Amino acid sequence: MSLLFVWLFLGLVLMGMPIFFVLLAAPALSLWFDDASGMYLQIISRLFNGMYSFPLMAIPLFMLAGELMNSGQITARIVAFSQAIIGGIRGSLAQVNTLSSILFAGLSGSAVADVSAIGSMMIPAMERNGYSRSFSAAITAASSVIGPIIPPSIIMIIYAFIMQISPGALFAAGLLPGLLMGASLMTLTAIFANRWNLPKTEEPMSRPEKVTAFREAILPLMTPVILLGGILSGIFTPTEAAAVAVFYAFFISFFVMRSLRLSDLPGILRRTAILSGTILLVIGGAVSFAWMASITGLPRAMAEGLLGLSESRIVLLIILNILLFLVGMILDAGPAILILGPVLAPIFVGELGLDPLHFAIIMCVNASVGLVTPPFGLVLFVTSSVARQSMAQIVRAIWPMLLIQIVVIFAVTFIPQISLALPRWLGLG
């Protein structure tokens, strides 16, 4: 079998064909050119088998929980809580934006959900307080990539499924890198605040307002505590945790805070079905694509090619990050992980001896940052829509934040303890 499907894949992606159809069309056309169309049934069967998995039920459930929290105005309480903690300093709203993303990451696990929920609130508020709209959009986009890194994370569930590793251990491995990403952005914002004289909130919260913000945020902020505590302690699996998240989100939104109405549910369920259906179709297509890569010997060919470039582990890790960065420019996080995980893991885990959890976090952090990498970063498109700002204006403002995120990527790559300390301490790695 030839590697024609790789070139077909690249060509169809650059032509703008939706990724699900690319994942099926490239192998199918390659088999037709190789006069092996009798193997089409293998592609179709792997498409359905790739979606038919109990662990993958966590994806629509976590997305449903996130939609319930958004519609239940939980985001507003998280923003108010963040402002109560760090409001009043110079550049405070930019810091609140990032802190809100860190806290919201423990609820949604999605960068797009973060931009949609927090961006729609914070971008207009920052502009009213004297920030430029492009800077407001840039910090919103940059901080949103924390969402898929701090658990629970949808892309980590996808990686754990495709590579057959523990989702709980992967969740634990992502916590410190996610916090490091957030802390780096907040440090950069503090530097900008002094150098650019960013606006300072003129009327910080009073003590009673802070007490109210803390009290109203307690129940929403218990969500990641319940989920991670249950997963890491072995009380329930990630899929069961997703079901718990749905029940908890509905209970506090509908019965406790009374911010959710029954009339909101049809729209919530419709949006969840569309988004989760899209993700599951891509996963099924990626399983078919991975099968094609396996029977053509692509992983072995890439391994020989990469290992032939250098015998230095450091050089190969740098090449890995450059490759993932370039892929992030054209592919969304989920497809990038689904396609490259099975191809690259045998090289870096099998040949170079990287810890599987460490390699997984390198993949997930790179894929997350790829969401804000031009020209095709999905989060850039969403932010452009939310902020009503052109992509070019956002990209001009975001490049310093992108550079600090690249520094974090290399820190995660060359300091394995950032990823491995917590899961080993918990006995998971």
Short mmCIF file of C-alpha atoms in Angstrom, two decimals:
data_model
loop_
_atom_site.label_atom_id
_atom_site.label_comp_id
_atom_site.label_asym_id
_atom_site.label_seq_id
_atom_site.Cartn_x
_atom_site.Cartn_y
_atom_site.Cartn_z
CA MET A 1 0.00 0.00 0.00
CA SER A 2 1.28 3.47 -0.89
CA LEU A 3 1.38 6.63 1.23
CA LEU A 4 -0.71 8.52 -1.32
CA PHE A 5 -3.42 9.08 1.30
CA VAL A 6 -1.06 11.41 3.23
CA TRP A 7 -0.68 13.76 0.26
CA LEU A 8 -4.39 13.55 -0.47
CA PHE A 9 -5.09 14.43 3.16
CA LEU A 10 -2.84 17.51 3.05
CA GLY A 11 -4.26 18.64 -0.28
CA LEU A 12 -7.89 18.31 0.82
CA VAL A 13 -7.22 20.12 4.11
CA LEU A 14 -5.57 23.02 2.31
CA MET A 15 -8.52 23.14 -0.08
CA GLY A 16 -10.79 23.74 2.91
CA MET A 17 -12.77 20.48 2.92
CA PRO A 18 -14.34 19.73 6.36
CA ILE A 19 -12.01 17.54 8.38
CA PHE A 20 -14.49 14.65 8.81
CA PHE A 21 -14.81 14.21 5.04
CA VAL A 22 -11.04 14.55 4.61
CA LEU A 23 -10.41 11.73 7.08
CA LEU A 24 -12.59 9.41 5.02
CA ALA A 25 -11.96 10.70 1.51
CA ALA A 26 -8.16 10.54 1.65
CA PRO A 27 -7.98 6.80 2.54
CA ALA A 28 -10.89 5.97 0.20
CA LEU A 29 -9.31 7.73 -2.80
CA SER A 30 -5.93 6.18 -2.00
CA LEU A 31 -7.46 2.67 -1.94
CA TRP A 32 -9.17 3.38 -5.26
CA PHE A 33 -5.92 4.50 -6.89
CA ASP A 34 -4.17 1.42 -5.44
CA ASP A 35 -6.91 -0.83 -6.86
CA ALA A 36 -7.90 -1.95 -3.36
CA SER A 37 -11.48 -0.67 -3.23
CA GLY A 38 -12.53 -3.99 -1.70
CA MET A 39 -11.22 -2.64 1.60
CA TYR A 40 -13.84 0.14 1.76
CA LEU A 41 -15.87 -1.89 4.23
CA GLN A 42 -12.92 -1.75 6.64
CA ILE A 43 -13.07 2.06 6.59
CA ILE A 44 -16.82 2.09 7.28
CA SER A 45 -16.67 -0.52 10.05
CA ARG A 46 -13.87 1.37 11.83
CA LEU A 47 -15.83 4.60 11.50
CA PHE A 48 -18.72 3.13 13.51
CA ASN A 49 -16.51 1.15 15.90
CA GLY A 50 -14.57 4.34 16.65
CA MET A 51 -17.74 6.04 17.91
CA TYR A 52 -19.16 2.98 19.68
CA SER A 53 -17.34 3.33 23.00
CA PHE A 54 -18.57 3.82 26.57
CA PRO A 55 -15.69 6.18 27.57
CA LEU A 56 -16.65 8.53 24.73
CA MET A 57 -20.04 9.12 26.35
CA ALA A 58 -18.16 11.52 28.63
CA ILE A 59 -17.80 13.98 25.73
CA PRO A 60 -21.51 14.81 25.13
CA LEU A 61 -22.14 14.70 28.88
CA PHE A 62 -19.37 17.20 29.71
CA MET A 63 -20.57 19.40 26.85
CA LEU A 64 -24.12 19.24 28.20
CA ALA A 65 -22.86 20.20 31.66
CA GLY A 66 -21.02 23.17 30.16
CA GLU A 67 -24.13 24.32 28.27
CA LEU A 68 -26.22 24.06 31.45
CA MET A 69 -23.69 26.16 33.35
CA ASN A 70 -23.56 28.81 30.62
CA SER A 71 -27.33 29.08 30.39
CA GLY A 72 -27.59 29.03 34.17
CA GLN A 73 -25.47 32.21 34.41
CA ILE A 74 -22.79 30.42 36.40
CA THR A 75 -20.15 32.17 34.29
CA ALA A 76 -21.22 35.56 35.67
CA ARG A 77 -20.69 34.32 39.22
CA ILE A 78 -17.23 33.03 38.40
CA VAL A 79 -16.27 36.40 36.88
CA ALA A 80 -17.61 38.22 39.96
CA PHE A 81 -15.63 35.87 42.21
CA SER A 82 -12.45 36.52 40.21
CA GLN A 83 -13.00 40.25 40.43
CA ALA A 84 -13.47 40.00 44.20
CA ILE A 85 -10.04 38.34 44.47
CA ILE A 86 -7.90 40.55 42.25
CA GLY A 87 -10.04 43.58 41.40
CA GLY A 88 -8.66 47.06 42.02
CA ILE A 89 -5.11 46.55 40.70
CA ARG A 90 -3.84 48.05 37.45
CA GLY A 91 -4.89 45.84 34.57
CA SER A 92 -7.31 44.09 36.90
CA LEU A 93 -9.96 43.26 34.29
CA ALA A 94 -7.36 41.57 32.09
CA GLN A 95 -6.24 39.56 35.13
CA VAL A 96 -9.87 38.76 35.98
CA ASN A 97 -10.32 37.52 32.41
CA THR A 98 -7.45 35.03 32.79
CA LEU A 99 -8.41 33.93 36.32
CA SER A 100 -11.99 33.37 35.17
CA SER A 101 -10.67 31.13 32.37
CA ILE A 102 -8.66 29.10 34.90
CA LEU A 103 -11.72 28.61 37.09
CA PHE A 104 -14.05 28.00 34.15
CA ALA A 105 -11.64 25.36 32.80
CA GLY A 106 -12.58 23.14 35.73
CA LEU A 107 -16.20 23.30 34.62
CA SER A 108 -16.23 23.07 30.82
CA GLY A 109 -12.97 21.59 29.47
CA SER A 110 -13.46 23.50 26.22
CA ALA A 111 -11.68 26.57 24.86
CA VAL A 112 -14.59 27.45 22.59
CA ALA A 113 -17.03 27.36 25.52
CA ASP A 114 -14.63 29.60 27.46
CA VAL A 115 -14.46 32.22 24.70
CA SER A 116 -18.21 32.16 24.15
CA ALA A 117 -19.11 32.44 27.84
CA ILE A 118 -16.39 34.68 29.26
CA GLY A 119 -15.64 36.67 26.11
CA SER A 120 -19.24 37.80 25.69
CA MET A 121 -19.07 39.27 29.21
CA MET A 122 -15.48 40.42 29.61
CA ILE A 123 -14.69 41.95 26.20
CA PRO A 124 -17.44 44.63 26.38
CA ALA A 125 -16.64 45.26 30.07
CA MET A 126 -12.93 45.72 29.34
CA GLU A 127 -13.66 48.06 26.44
CA ARG A 128 -15.93 50.19 28.65
CA ASN A 129 -13.07 50.48 31.15
CA GLY A 130 -10.57 51.79 28.59
CA TYR A 131 -8.95 48.64 27.13
CA SER A 132 -8.68 48.38 23.37
CA ARG A 133 -11.05 45.85 21.83
CA SER A 134 -8.16 44.02 20.11
CA PHE A 135 -6.25 43.57 23.40
CA SER A 136 -9.44 42.47 25.17
CA ALA A 137 -10.10 39.90 22.44
CA ALA A 138 -6.48 38.71 22.47
CA ILE A 139 -6.30 38.06 26.23
CA THR A 140 -9.67 36.29 26.04
CA ALA A 141 -8.47 34.02 23.23
CA ALA A 142 -5.06 33.36 24.80
CA SER A 143 -6.48 32.46 28.22
CA SER A 144 -9.17 30.24 26.74
CA VAL A 145 -6.60 27.58 25.77
CA ILE A 146 -6.25 26.81 29.48
CA GLY A 147 -9.69 25.18 29.21
CA PRO A 148 -8.56 21.99 27.42
CA ILE A 149 -5.47 21.62 29.66
CA ILE A 150 -6.92 21.90 33.18
CA PRO A 151 -9.21 18.89 33.81
CA PRO A 152 -11.83 17.85 32.99
CA SER A 153 -10.67 18.13 29.39
CA ILE A 154 -12.46 16.89 26.29
CA ILE A 155 -9.26 16.52 24.24
CA MET A 156 -7.69 14.49 27.06
CA ILE A 157 -10.67 12.14 27.01
CA ILE A 158 -10.13 11.77 23.26
CA TYR A 159 -6.40 11.11 23.68
CA ALA A 160 -6.99 8.62 26.50
CA PHE A 161 -9.48 6.73 24.33
CA ILE A 162 -7.36 6.62 21.19
CA MET A 163 -4.11 5.72 23.01
CA GLN A 164 -5.62 3.51 25.72
CA ILE A 165 -4.21 5.29 28.79
CA SER A 166 -5.88 6.23 32.07
CA PRO A 167 -8.06 9.37 31.75
CA GLY A 168 -7.73 9.98 35.48
CA ALA A 169 -3.93 9.93 35.31
CA LEU A 170 -4.02 12.23 32.28
CA PHE A 171 -6.31 14.65 34.12
CA ALA A 172 -3.89 14.75 37.04
CA ALA A 173 -0.96 15.32 34.68
CA GLY A 174 -2.68 18.31 33.06
CA LEU A 175 -3.43 20.30 36.21
CA LEU A 176 0.03 21.82 36.86
CA PRO A 177 0.75 22.64 33.18
CA GLY A 178 -2.64 24.38 32.98
CA LEU A 179 -1.96 26.41 36.11
CA LEU A 180 1.51 27.26 34.79
CA MET A 181 -0.04 28.50 31.54
CA GLY A 182 -2.45 30.69 33.50
CA ALA A 183 0.24 32.04 35.83
CA SER A 184 2.47 32.89 32.85
CA LEU A 185 -0.30 34.87 31.15
CA MET A 186 -1.09 36.72 34.38
CA THR A 187 2.59 37.57 34.85
CA LEU A 188 2.78 38.87 31.28
CA THR A 189 -0.38 40.92 31.87
CA ALA A 190 1.18 42.45 35.01
CA ILE A 191 4.21 43.51 32.93
CA PHE A 192 1.90 45.01 30.29
CA ALA A 193 -0.09 46.81 33.00
CA ASN A 194 2.96 48.77 34.15
CA ARG A 195 4.56 49.28 30.75
CA TRP A 196 1.39 50.26 28.88
CA ASN A 197 -0.37 51.88 31.84
CA LEU A 198 -3.40 49.61 31.49
CA PRO A 199 -6.63 50.86 33.09
CA LYS A 200 -7.26 50.37 36.79
CA THR A 201 -10.72 49.67 38.12
CA GLU A 202 -11.79 52.91 39.75
CA GLU A 203 -14.41 51.38 42.03
CA PRO A 204 -13.22 48.10 43.53
CA MET A 205 -15.77 45.86 45.21
CA SER A 206 -16.86 46.75 48.70
CA ARG A 207 -16.50 44.17 51.48
CA PRO A 208 -20.22 43.21 51.38
CA GLU A 209 -20.01 42.80 47.59
CA LYS A 210 -16.96 40.55 47.95
CA VAL A 211 -18.73 38.42 50.56
CA THR A 212 -21.72 38.07 48.24
CA ALA A 213 -19.47 37.14 45.29
CA PHE A 214 -17.71 34.47 47.39
CA ARG A 215 -20.99 33.04 48.64
CA GLU A 216 -22.60 32.88 45.20
CA ALA A 217 -19.55 31.22 43.62
CA ILE A 218 -19.10 28.45 46.20
CA LEU A 219 -21.47 25.92 44.63
CA PRO A 220 -20.25 26.37 41.02
CA LEU A 221 -16.62 26.17 42.15
CA MET A 222 -17.34 22.88 43.91
CA THR A 223 -17.88 21.27 40.49
CA PRO A 224 -14.19 20.56 39.70
CA VAL A 225 -13.60 19.54 43.32
CA ILE A 226 -16.37 16.93 43.13
CA LEU A 227 -15.37 15.70 39.67
CA LEU A 228 -11.61 15.49 40.17
CA GLY A 229 -11.96 14.20 43.72
CA GLY A 230 -14.27 11.44 42.54
CA ILE A 231 -12.13 10.49 39.54
CA LEU A 232 -8.75 10.56 41.28
CA SER A 233 -10.06 8.71 44.34
CA GLY A 234 -11.61 6.02 42.16
CA ILE A 235 -15.20 6.68 43.28
CA PHE A 236 -16.32 7.04 39.69
CA THR A 237 -14.90 6.89 36.17
CA PRO A 238 -14.56 9.98 33.95
CA THR A 239 -17.74 8.94 32.10
CA GLU A 240 -19.64 8.61 35.37
CA ALA A 241 -18.12 11.92 36.50
CA ALA A 242 -19.55 13.57 33.37
CA ALA A 243 -23.02 12.30 34.31
CA VAL A 244 -22.52 13.65 37.84
CA ALA A 245 -21.49 17.01 36.33
CA VAL A 246 -24.73 17.18 34.30
CA PHE A 247 -26.86 16.40 37.35
CA TYR A 248 -24.97 18.87 39.55
CA ALA A 249 -25.07 21.66 36.93
CA PHE A 250 -28.82 21.21 36.45
CA PHE A 251 -29.51 20.98 40.19
CA ILE A 252 -27.68 24.16 41.23
CA SER A 253 -28.86 26.13 38.16
CA PHE A 254 -32.51 25.12 38.33
CA PHE A 255 -33.24 24.44 41.98
CA VAL A 256 -30.63 26.42 43.96
CA MET A 257 -29.87 29.56 41.93
CA ARG A 258 -33.08 29.36 39.85
CA SER A 259 -31.26 30.92 36.91
CA LEU A 260 -32.23 28.13 34.47
CA ARG A 261 -35.71 27.70 33.01
CA LEU A 262 -37.27 24.59 31.52
CA SER A 263 -37.81 26.56 28.30
CA ASP A 264 -33.99 26.80 27.99
CA LEU A 265 -33.55 23.01 27.80
CA PRO A 266 -34.52 22.40 24.12
CA GLY A 267 -31.90 24.90 22.94
CA ILE A 268 -29.29 23.47 25.32
CA LEU A 269 -29.93 19.91 24.15
CA ARG A 270 -29.89 20.95 20.48
CA ARG A 271 -26.54 22.75 20.79
CA THR A 272 -25.06 19.84 22.73
CA ALA A 273 -26.26 17.29 20.17
CA ILE A 274 -24.79 19.26 17.25
CA LEU A 275 -21.40 19.87 18.88
CA SER A 276 -20.97 16.40 20.35
CA GLY A 277 -22.18 14.75 17.13
CA THR A 278 -19.56 16.70 15.19
CA ILE A 279 -16.80 15.62 17.59
CA LEU A 280 -17.84 11.95 17.57
CA LEU A 281 -17.97 11.85 13.77
CA VAL A 282 -14.44 13.25 13.64
CA ILE A 283 -13.29 10.62 16.16
CA GLY A 284 -14.81 7.85 14.03
CA GLY A 285 -13.16 9.25 10.91
CA ALA A 286 -9.83 9.51 12.70
CA VAL A 287 -10.01 5.83 13.73
CA SER A 288 -10.46 4.92 10.05
CA PHE A 289 -7.56 7.19 9.11
CA ALA A 290 -5.37 5.65 11.85
CA TRP A 291 -6.15 2.16 10.49
CA MET A 292 -5.02 3.29 7.03
CA ALA A 293 -1.83 4.74 8.52
CA SER A 294 -1.16 1.46 10.30
CA ILE A 295 -1.55 -0.86 7.30
CA THR A 296 0.62 1.39 5.11
CA GLY A 297 3.44 1.49 7.68
CA LEU A 298 3.33 5.27 8.12
CA PRO A 299 4.33 5.19 11.83
CA ARG A 300 7.42 3.14 11.06
CA ALA A 301 8.34 5.35 8.09
CA MET A 302 8.01 8.49 10.24
CA ALA A 303 10.01 6.87 13.03
CA GLU A 304 12.86 6.01 10.69
CA GLY A 305 12.74 9.49 9.17
CA LEU A 306 12.78 11.35 12.49
CA LEU A 307 15.35 9.11 14.14
CA GLY A 308 17.52 9.52 11.06
CA LEU A 309 17.60 13.29 11.55
CA SER A 310 19.38 13.14 14.88
CA GLU A 311 20.31 10.83 17.70
CA SER A 312 19.83 13.58 20.26
CA ARG A 313 16.69 13.31 22.36
CA ILE A 314 16.67 17.08 22.90
CA VAL A 315 16.81 17.81 19.16
CA LEU A 316 14.02 15.33 18.46
CA LEU A 317 11.81 16.90 21.14
CA ILE A 318 12.39 20.33 19.59
CA ILE A 319 11.44 18.87 16.19
CA LEU A 320 8.32 17.36 17.78
CA ASN A 321 7.20 20.73 19.12
CA ILE A 322 7.87 22.46 15.79
CA LEU A 323 5.86 19.77 13.99
CA LEU A 324 2.96 20.07 16.41
CA PHE A 325 3.06 23.87 16.18
CA LEU A 326 2.86 23.72 12.38
CA VAL A 327 0.04 21.18 12.50
CA GLY A 328 -1.81 23.44 14.95
CA MET A 329 -1.87 26.12 12.25
CA ILE A 330 -4.14 24.03 10.03
CA LEU A 331 -5.87 21.45 12.26
CA ASP A 332 -8.18 21.71 15.26
CA ALA A 333 -6.99 20.20 18.55
CA GLY A 334 -9.12 17.05 18.41
CA PRO A 335 -8.20 15.94 14.87
CA ALA A 336 -4.53 16.80 15.48
CA ILE A 337 -4.43 14.48 18.50
CA LEU A 338 -6.45 11.75 16.82
CA ILE A 339 -4.28 11.72 13.71
CA LEU A 340 -0.80 12.28 15.15
CA GLY A 341 -1.12 10.47 18.48
CA PRO A 342 -1.00 6.92 17.06
CA VAL A 343 1.75 7.96 14.61
CA LEU A 344 4.10 9.82 16.98
CA ALA A 345 3.63 7.88 20.23
CA PRO A 346 5.52 4.78 19.00
CA ILE A 347 8.49 7.03 18.19
CA PHE A 348 8.71 9.09 21.36
CA VAL A 349 7.31 6.58 23.85
CA GLY A 350 8.45 3.35 22.23
CA GLU A 351 11.83 4.40 20.75
CA LEU A 352 12.94 7.35 22.94
CA GLY A 353 11.41 6.09 26.19
CA LEU A 354 9.27 9.14 27.10
CA ASP A 355 6.71 8.50 29.81
CA PRO A 356 3.30 8.00 28.10
CA LEU A 357 1.70 10.64 30.35
CA HIS A 358 4.47 13.14 29.63
CA PHE A 359 4.14 12.65 25.89
CA ALA A 360 0.35 12.93 26.17
CA ILE A 361 0.61 16.30 27.92
CA ILE A 362 3.10 17.58 25.31
CA MET A 363 0.54 16.65 22.65
CA CYS A 364 -2.44 18.14 24.49
CA VAL A 365 -0.74 21.43 25.43
CA ASN A 366 0.55 21.90 21.88
CA ALA A 367 -2.87 21.10 20.41
CA SER A 368 -4.52 23.55 22.80
CA VAL A 369 -2.16 26.39 21.87
CA GLY A 370 -2.79 25.51 18.23
CA LEU A 371 -6.35 26.75 18.76
CA VAL A 372 -5.03 30.33 18.81
CA THR A 373 -2.38 29.87 16.12
CA PRO A 374 -3.05 31.65 12.82
CA PRO A 375 -4.19 31.16 10.13
CA PHE A 376 -6.82 28.54 11.03
CA GLY A 377 -6.96 28.57 14.85
CA LEU A 378 -10.58 27.77 15.75
CA VAL A 379 -10.57 29.99 18.85
CA LEU A 380 -9.40 32.95 16.75
CA PHE A 381 -12.47 32.60 14.54
CA VAL A 382 -14.80 32.31 17.54
CA THR A 383 -13.16 35.27 19.28
CA SER A 384 -13.41 37.34 16.11
CA SER A 385 -17.14 36.66 16.04
CA VAL A 386 -17.68 37.34 19.75
CA ALA A 387 -15.54 40.53 19.77
CA ARG A 388 -16.63 41.75 16.32
CA GLN A 389 -12.96 42.25 15.56
CA SER A 390 -11.02 41.10 12.51
CA MET A 391 -8.67 38.14 12.81
CA ALA A 392 -5.73 40.31 11.72
CA GLN A 393 -6.30 42.76 14.58
CA ILE A 394 -6.53 39.95 17.14
CA VAL A 395 -3.38 38.27 15.80
CA ARG A 396 -1.39 41.53 16.04
CA ALA A 397 -2.37 41.83 19.70
CA ILE A 398 -1.98 38.17 20.65
CA TRP A 399 1.58 37.44 19.50
CA PRO A 400 3.32 38.28 22.86
CA MET A 401 0.87 35.94 24.62
CA LEU A 402 1.52 33.27 22.02
CA LEU A 403 5.26 33.57 22.65
CA ILE A 404 4.84 33.07 26.41
CA GLN A 405 2.67 30.02 25.70
CA ILE A 406 5.44 28.59 23.53
CA VAL A 407 7.85 29.08 26.44
CA VAL A 408 5.44 27.09 28.64
CA ILE A 409 5.28 24.35 26.00
CA PHE A 410 9.07 23.96 26.07
CA ALA A 411 9.06 24.03 29.89
CA VAL A 412 6.51 21.19 29.91
CA THR A 413 8.55 19.33 27.30
CA PHE A 414 11.94 19.51 29.02
CA ILE A 415 10.83 19.42 32.68
CA PRO A 416 8.83 16.19 32.92
CA GLN A 417 8.05 16.71 36.61
CA ILE A 418 5.63 19.50 35.71
CA SER A 419 3.41 16.82 34.20
CA LEU A 420 4.38 13.75 36.22
CA ALA A 421 4.72 15.00 39.81
CA LEU A 422 0.99 15.04 40.64
CA PRO A 423 -0.04 11.73 39.06
CA ARG A 424 2.95 9.98 40.68
CA TRP A 425 2.13 11.52 44.04
CA LEU A 426 -1.41 10.22 43.65
CA GLY A 427 -0.14 6.81 42.57
CA LEU A 428 -1.53 7.15 39.03
CA GLY A 429 1.63 7.53 36.94
#
